[in-house]
C-alpha positions as a printed NumPy array, in Angstrom:
array([[-53.596, -40.885, -41.495],
       [-55.011, -37.423, -42.332],
       [-55.734, -36.663, -45.968],
       [-53.405, -34.016, -47.479],
       [-55.726, -31.473, -49.028],
       [-54.409, -28.301, -50.744],
       [-55.31 , -26.002, -47.822],
       [-53.467, -28.279, -45.372],
       [-50.367, -28.356, -47.608],
       [-50.347, -24.555, -47.768],
       [-50.607, -24.278, -43.984],
       [-47.646, -26.651, -43.485],
       [-45.496, -24.692, -45.958],
       [-46.314, -21.366, -44.297],
       [-45.494, -22.758, -40.845],
       [-42.152, -24.076, -42.096],
       [-41.233, -20.719, -43.593],
       [-42.129, -18.89 , -40.391],
       [-40.01 , -21.33 , -38.325],
       [-37.01 , -20.904, -40.629],
       [-37.279, -17.126, -40.402],
       [-37.437, -17.222, -36.598],
       [-34.318, -19.429, -36.377],
       [-32.399, -17.156, -38.737],
       [-33.274, -14.029, -36.765],
       [-32.332, -15.657, -33.478],
       [-28.921, -16.643, -34.844],
       [-28.337, -13.111, -36.176],
       [-29.27 , -11.536, -32.824],
       [-26.932, -13.841, -30.879],
       [-24.036, -13.208, -33.222],
       [-24.502,  -9.444, -33.108],
       [-24.801,  -9.528, -29.332],
       [-21.399, -11.214, -29.063],
       [-19.864,  -8.782, -31.523],
       [-21.132,  -5.643, -29.835],
       [-20.439,  -6.671, -26.226],
       [-17.616,  -4.443, -24.83 ],
       [-14.477,  -6.576, -24.573],
       [-12.964,  -4.391, -21.851],
       [-15.86 ,  -4.65 , -19.425],
       [-15.31 ,  -6.531, -16.197],
       [-17.421,  -9.653, -16.404],
       [-16.595, -11.288, -13.107],
       [-14.941, -10.47 ,  -9.794],
       [-12.022, -12.841, -10.303],
       [ -8.374, -11.823,  -9.772],
       [ -8.023, -10.643, -13.38 ],
       [-10.722,  -8.046, -12.71 ],
       [ -8.91 ,  -6.565,  -9.739],
       [ -5.947,  -4.875, -11.36 ],
       [ -5.141,  -1.354, -10.275],
       [ -6.308,   1.332, -12.664],
       [ -5.356,   4.682, -14.054],
       [ -7.925,   7.446, -14.386],
       [ -9.809,   6.96 , -17.612],
       [ -8.873,   3.29 , -17.833],
       [-11.356,   1.074, -19.65 ],
       [-10.833,  -1.677, -17.072],
       [-13.979,  -1.919, -14.983],
       [-15.791,   1.208, -16.222],
       [-18.501,   0.839, -13.581],
       [-16.039,   0.621, -10.682],
       [-15.006,   3.615,  -8.602],
       [-11.374,   4.639,  -8.113],
       [ -9.783,   4.909,  -4.674],
       [ -9.146,   7.554,  -3.634],
       [-11.34 ,   9.738,  -5.864],
       [ -9.869,  12.741,  -7.629],
       [ -9.083,  15.556,  -5.209],
       [ -9.381,  13.33 ,  -2.146],
       [ -6.807,  12.043,   0.348],
       [ -7.31 ,   8.882,   2.383],
       [ -6.422,   8.537,   6.055],
       [ -4.742,   5.352,   7.232],
       [ -3.501,   3.963,  10.513],
       [ -0.861,   1.601,  11.862],
       [ -1.074,   0.282,  15.422],
       [  1.201,  -1.856,  17.58 ],
       [ -1.224,  -4.777,  17.67 ],
       [ -2.191,  -4.59 ,  14.008],
       [ -5.085,  -6.757,  12.796],
       [ -4.682,  -9.124,  15.754],
       [ -6.375,  -6.656,  18.109],
       [ -8.422,  -3.717,  16.85 ],
       [ -8.588,  -1.911,  20.204],
       [ -6.031,   0.628,  19.032],
       [ -7.902,   1.202,  15.774],
       [-11.169,   1.69 ,  17.65 ],
       [ -9.589,   4.277,  19.95 ],
       [ -8.022,   6.054,  16.986],
       [-11.38 ,   6.093,  15.186],
       [-13.184,   7.459,  18.237],
       [-10.582,  10.212,  18.725],
       [-10.503,  11.146,  15.03 ],
       [-14.286,  10.867,  14.691],
       [-13.496,   9.226,  11.383],
       [-12.998,   5.648,  10.192],
       [ -9.549,   5.171,   8.587],
       [ -9.681,   3.755,   5.075],
       [ -6.314,   1.982,   5.051],
       [ -4.545,  -0.138,   7.658],
       [ -0.803,  -0.807,   7.473],
       [  0.529,  -3.862,   9.28 ],
       [  3.894,  -5.634,   9.309],
       [  4.885,  -9.212,   8.574],
       [  8.371, -10.733,   8.853],
       [  9.567, -13.452,   6.488],
       [ 11.211, -15.528,   9.213],
       [  8.072, -15.934,  11.303],
       [  5.004, -15.559,   9.093],
       [  3.516, -17.951,   6.562],
       [  0.667, -16.621,   4.458],
       [ -2.596, -16.374,   6.363],
       [ -5.583, -14.619,   4.872],
       [ -7.139, -13.919,   8.266],
       [ -5.387, -10.556,   8.924],
       [ -6.293,  -9.327,   5.437],
       [ -9.92 , -10.38 ,   5.788],
       [-10.241,  -8.817,   9.228],
       [ -9.005,  -5.483,   7.902],
       [-11.183,  -5.706,   4.8  ],
       [-14.255,  -6.584,   6.838],
       [-13.786,  -3.348,   8.8  ],
       [-13.91 ,  -1.287,   5.623],
       [-10.159,  -0.707,   5.272],
       [ -7.715,  -1.485,   2.483],
       [ -5.019,  -3.839,   3.825],
       [ -1.462,  -2.577,   3.288],
       [  1.141,  -5.222,   4.065],
       [  4.516,  -4.035,   5.316],
       [  6.453,  -7.049,   4.007],
       [  9.822,  -7.356,   5.753],
       [ 12.544,  -9.842,   4.714],
       [ 14.229, -10.491,   8.059],
       [ 13.914, -12.094,  11.48 ],
       [ 12.731,  -9.215,  13.668],
       [ 12.667, -11.513,  16.716],
       [ 16.463, -11.396,  17.022],
       [ 16.458,  -7.69 ,  17.802],
       [ 13.508,  -7.998,  20.173],
       [ 15.23 , -10.787,  22.094],
       [ 18.423,  -8.725,  22.362],
       [ 16.503,  -5.762,  23.776],
       [ 14.822,  -7.981,  26.38 ],
       [ 18.248,  -9.294,  27.414],
       [ 19.453,  -5.735,  27.946],
       [ 22.271,  -6.016,  25.423],
       [ 24.148,  -2.835,  24.406],
       [ 22.665,  -0.81 ,  21.574],
       [ 25.537,  -1.686,  19.246],
       [ 24.886,  -5.405,  19.735],
       [ 21.147,  -4.952,  19.231],
       [ 21.821,  -3.125,  15.979],
       [ 24.213,  -5.828,  14.813],
       [ 21.664,  -8.583,  15.431],
       [ 18.983,  -6.597,  13.612],
       [ 21.032,  -5.52 ,  10.63 ],
       [ 23.517,  -8.293,  10.005],
       [ 21.294, -11.194,   8.967],
       [ 23.214, -12.798,   6.124],
       [ 20.384, -15.182,   5.255],
       [ 18.353, -12.15 ,   4.158],
       [ 20.937, -10.43 ,   1.992],
       [ 19.337,  -8.786,  -1.005],
       [ 21.421, -10.884,  -3.39 ],
       [ 19.948, -14.043,  -1.838],
       [ 16.438, -12.783,  -2.553],
       [ 17.346, -11.864,  -6.128],
       [ 18.964, -15.237,  -6.853],
       [ 15.829, -17.122,  -5.814],
       [ 16.597, -18.466,  -2.337],
       [ 13.095, -17.517,  -1.15 ],
       [ 11.118, -18.291,  -4.292],
       [  9.005, -21.063,  -2.789],
       [  8.099, -18.781,   0.105],
       [  7.289, -15.939,  -2.263],
       [  5.09 , -18.161,  -4.426],
       [  3.074, -19.27 ,  -1.414],
       [  2.322, -15.632,  -0.628],
       [  1.644, -14.784,  -4.256],
       [ -0.93 , -17.562,  -4.551],
       [ -2.443, -16.628,  -1.195],
       [ -2.825, -12.958,  -2.024],
       [ -4.231, -13.779,  -5.459],
       [ -6.855, -15.962,  -3.779],
       [ -8.108, -13.053,  -1.635],
       [-10.147, -11.72 ,  -4.526],
       [ -9.84 ,  -8.042,  -3.51 ],
       [ -7.121,  -5.363,  -3.739],
       [ -4.224,  -5.126,  -1.301],
       [ -1.147,  -2.905,  -1.152],
       [  2.331,  -4.285,  -0.448],
       [  4.984,  -2.031,   1.041],
       [  8.008,  -4.232,   0.448],
       [ 11.301,  -3.682,   2.299],
       [ 10.673,  -0.067,   3.309],
       [ 13.245,   2.575,   4.303],
       [ 15.873,   0.92 ,   2.14 ],
       [ 17.925,   4.134,   2.157],
       [ 18.631,   3.764,   5.881],
       [ 20.983,   1.489,   7.804],
       [ 18.694,  -0.157,  10.367],
       [ 17.306,  -3.121,   8.397],
       [ 19.151,  -6.028,   6.749],
       [ 17.699,  -5.043,   3.358],
       [ 19.376,  -1.624,   3.466],
       [ 22.247,  -1.491,   0.963],
       [ 24.577,   0.081,   3.54 ],
       [ 24.631,  -3.033,   5.76 ],
       [ 24.531,  -6.834,   5.777],
       [ 27.006,  -7.294,   2.925],
       [ 24.608,  -5.737,   0.424],
       [ 25.997,  -3.947,  -2.62 ],
       [ 24.844,  -1.012,  -4.75 ],
       [ 22.102,  -2.133,  -7.11 ],
       [ 21.091,  -5.149,  -5.002],
       [ 17.886,  -3.546,  -3.756],
       [ 16.505,  -2.906,  -7.228],
       [ 17.37 ,  -6.467,  -8.295],
       [ 15.607,  -7.923,  -5.239],
       [ 12.51 ,  -5.725,  -5.703],
       [ 12.181,  -6.608,  -9.383],
       [ 12.62 , -10.299,  -8.64 ],
       [  9.787, -10.287,  -6.092],
       [  7.553,  -8.203,  -8.361],
       [  8.226, -10.417, -11.41 ],
       [  7.519, -13.574,  -9.449],
       [  4.093, -12.232,  -8.46 ],
       [  3.414, -11.24 , -12.046],
       [  4.402, -14.706, -13.298],
       [  1.996, -16.193, -10.738],
       [ -0.848, -14.173, -12.269],
       [ -1.29 , -11.818,  -9.307],
       [ -3.106,  -8.665, -10.435],
       [ -4.677,  -7.403,  -7.194],
       [ -1.511,  -5.872,  -5.667],
       [ -0.567,  -2.197,  -5.525],
       [  3.209,  -2.017,  -5.024],
       [  4.391,   0.67 ,  -2.574],
       [  8.043,   1.769,  -2.726],
       [  8.72 ,   3.614,   0.513],
       [ 12.043,   5.287,   1.436],
       [ 12.782,   7.056,   4.681],
       [ 12.831,  10.842,   4.788],
       [ 16.072,  12.642,   3.941],
       [ 17.538,  15.659,   5.728],
       [ 20.402,  16.674,   3.465],
       [ 22.012,  15.944,   0.107],
       [ 24.23 ,  13.138,   1.344],
       [ 24.601,  10.188,  -1.053],
       [ 23.347,   7.805,  -2.161],
       [ 20.543,   9.394,  -4.158],
       [ 17.083,   7.864,  -3.835],
       [ 17.   ,   7.186,  -7.566],
       [ 19.642,   4.484,  -7.094],
       [ 17.11 ,   2.446,  -5.103],
       [ 14.142,   3.006,  -7.418],
       [ 13.018,  -0.083,  -9.376],
       [ 11.256,   2.005, -12.04 ],
       [  7.688,   3.137, -12.686],
       [  6.886,  -0.208, -14.331],
       [  7.501,  -1.872, -10.945],
       [  5.92 ,   0.691,  -8.601],
       [  2.336,   1.929,  -8.177],
       [  2.596,   4.244,  -5.155],
       [  5.622,   6.021,  -3.707],
       [  5.562,   6.139,   0.075],
       [  7.551,   8.267,   2.512],
       [  8.29 ,   7.818,   6.229],
       [  8.68 ,  11.141,   8.029],
       [  8.024,  12.413,  11.567],
       [  8.114,  15.575,  13.606],
       [ 10.596,  14.415,  16.226],
       [ 12.727,  16.199,  18.772],
       [ 15.208,  13.354,  19.247],
       [ 17.939,  14.93 ,  17.112],
       [ 17.023,  18.593,  17.407],
       [ 14.758,  20.798,  19.469],
       [ 13.861,  22.876,  16.415],
       [ 10.219,  22.946,  15.431],
       [  9.825,  21.582,  11.902],
       [  6.448,  21.803,  10.171],
       [  5.23 ,  19.366,   7.528],
       [  6.689,  21.242,   4.559],
       [ 10.144,  21.497,   6.123],
       [ 10.113,  17.766,   6.795],
       [  8.806,  16.556,   3.435],
       [  9.575,  19.13 ,   0.72 ],
       [ 13.169,  18.055,   0.126],
       [ 12.381,  14.368,  -0.39 ],
       [  9.309,  15.081,  -2.53 ],
       [ 11.401,  17.288,  -4.808],
       [ 14.021,  14.549,  -5.18 ],
       [ 11.398,  11.88 ,  -5.882],
       [  9.749,  14.021,  -8.532],
       [ 13.038,  14.048, -10.461],
       [ 12.573,  10.356, -11.322],
       [  8.929,   9.376, -10.707],
       [  5.473,  10.892, -11.136],
       [  3.643,   8.152,  -9.217],
       [  1.067,   9.085,  -6.546],
       [  2.561,   9.821,  -3.127],
       [  1.47 ,   8.324,   0.192],
       [  2.873,   9.376,   3.553],
       [  3.175,   5.773,   4.737],
       [  4.353,   6.669,   8.242],
       [  4.04 ,   9.906,  10.151],
       [  3.488,  11.128,  13.678],
       [  4.493,  13.934,  15.998],
       [  6.339,  14.278,  19.288],
       [  4.809,  16.276,  22.122],
       [  8.093,  16.816,  23.941],
       [  7.742,  20.596,  23.642],
       [  3.935,  20.626,  23.779],
       [  3.623,  21.414,  20.053],
       [  2.049,  18.178,  18.799],
       [ -1.478,  19.583,  18.437],
       [ -0.041,  22.663,  16.729],
       [  1.929,  20.486,  14.297],
       [ -1.175,  18.448,  13.418],
       [ -3.272,  21.569,  12.866],
       [ -0.618,  23.093,  10.637],
       [ -0.152,  19.838,   8.723],
       [ -3.794,  19.665,   7.718],
       [ -3.637,  23.31 ,   6.621],
       [ -0.611,  22.559,   4.424],
       [ -1.7  ,  19.241,   2.928],
       [ -4.063,  20.709,   0.275],
       [ -0.993,  22.257,  -1.381],
       [  0.274,  18.766,  -2.154],
       [ -2.067,  17.591,  -4.891],
       [  0.014,  14.463,  -5.526],
       [ -0.335,  13.149,  -1.943],
       [ -3.262,  10.73 ,  -2.083],
       [ -2.938,   9.262,   1.427],
       [ -1.552,   9.81 ,   4.931],
       [ -1.008,   6.919,   7.363],
       [ -0.666,   7.83 ,  11.029],
       [  1.72 ,   5.814,  13.226],
       [ -0.612,   5.241,  16.169],
       [  2.017,   3.611,  18.398],
       [  3.607,   4.436,  21.744],
       [  7.17 ,   3.423,  20.888],
       [ 10.139,   5.421,  22.213],
       [  7.823,   8.397,  21.662],
       [  4.064,   8.424,  22.1  ],
       [  3.069,   9.207,  18.515],
       [ -0.632,   8.452,  19.061],
       [ -3.406,  10.98 ,  18.588],
       [ -5.019,   9.588,  21.738],
       [ -2.052,  10.84 ,  23.776],
       [ -4.035,  13.91 ,  24.89 ],
       [ -7.471,  15.485,  24.356],
       [ -5.907,  18.517,  22.658],
       [ -4.083,  16.334,  20.145],
       [ -7.185,  14.257,  19.425],
       [ -9.252,  17.419,  18.935],
       [ -6.711,  18.864,  16.493],
       [ -6.624,  15.656,  14.455],
       [-10.423,  15.304,  14.398],
       [-10.786,  18.879,  13.194],
       [ -8.238,  18.273,  10.44 ],
       [ -9.81 ,  15.113,   9.022],
       [-13.288,  16.671,   9.144],
       [-12.401,  18.608,   5.994],
       [-14.261,  17.347,   2.866],
       [-10.884,  16.445,   1.322],
       [-10.783,  13.425,   3.663],
       [-14.394,  12.335,   3.141],
       [-13.362,   9.022,   1.614],
       [-14.56 ,   5.44 ,   1.894],
       [-12.989,   2.242,   0.605],
       [-14.698,  -0.945,  -0.522],
       [-13.245,  -4.173,  -1.975],
       [-14.762,  -3.575,  -5.413],
       [-12.864,  -0.312,  -5.958],
       [ -9.837,   0.161,  -8.232],
       [ -6.761,   1.764,  -6.704],
       [ -5.496,   4.96 ,  -8.284],
       [ -2.044,   4.492,  -9.845],
       [ -1.814,   7.741, -11.837],
       [ -2.314,  11.336, -10.862],
       [ -4.848,  13.479, -12.634],
       [ -3.418,  15.591, -15.46 ]])
């Protein structure tokens, strides 16, 4: 055993004091580090970090907003959807621009949740937008193949009592909805859901004018679906409320179908330049100004043209596209335009002719449409002041 001399005792005491001081400082530093760490900073890429954001939001301060201020995204919908990207590739080649959003449909009667379509769209650098449709679309398709009269086809499409809005609101589909809610939450990146679109029409079983639905049923059904997702902890969904275009002041007013700003993130509109009902040429502003004015009476949410296209029946399709891209900058609240790249009744595609493709490519070459999307971006849910 070493002999404890005075010098050795002094050395031991000094060492002990130094050790105590070091421990105290370490504890102080750790405590202050916890205190000063920003509580609103995104710490991980889990579902809670993927909520949509308003400009200036403190959620995810290092994450970019889609689309950026002053920009408008270009989207596409094809017949094959995410099951075959040939149509998207042709659209991209014609437009000389990669679309940033892809809209695709899914019917409740036939589709269980499958993450594959979402991942395939995401992996191609596009935001998936799900057109979620509560019906059995196969009944109408089968009737068309059988050559049944139009009235019978419409009846089979529209009169599907199982999918009445009141049945959705009372919980008949809750287990199905929960399976989708959990599946979408598990994706770990943002998606948009365009639920039961064109509710102000009469051609789907979720329209209030048909299928035994009653006034107010649509709002109840929408809120029920939205609230179920919220209860399941889903925070990576941007909800898109999307009526069909209106041509006059006939009732009912769009506001009667609106669930409220607390339930909607984007307001979508379906509108086309078509010559089916009239031979008159109607530019973009004539088609969309009336409905935009009505929407602005009850909502200030960002606008997305969720479906549009143009007929070439009178050889004015390229002209319409050129004029549309000249007019769009006037509409500061339109943050996205989705082209219906489908040959259905009318060939709406931009690949329908070289002149049309050239007009579209020239339009989207403007810096306003220089936009990219990535899974770590927050989706804009409020317009700039």
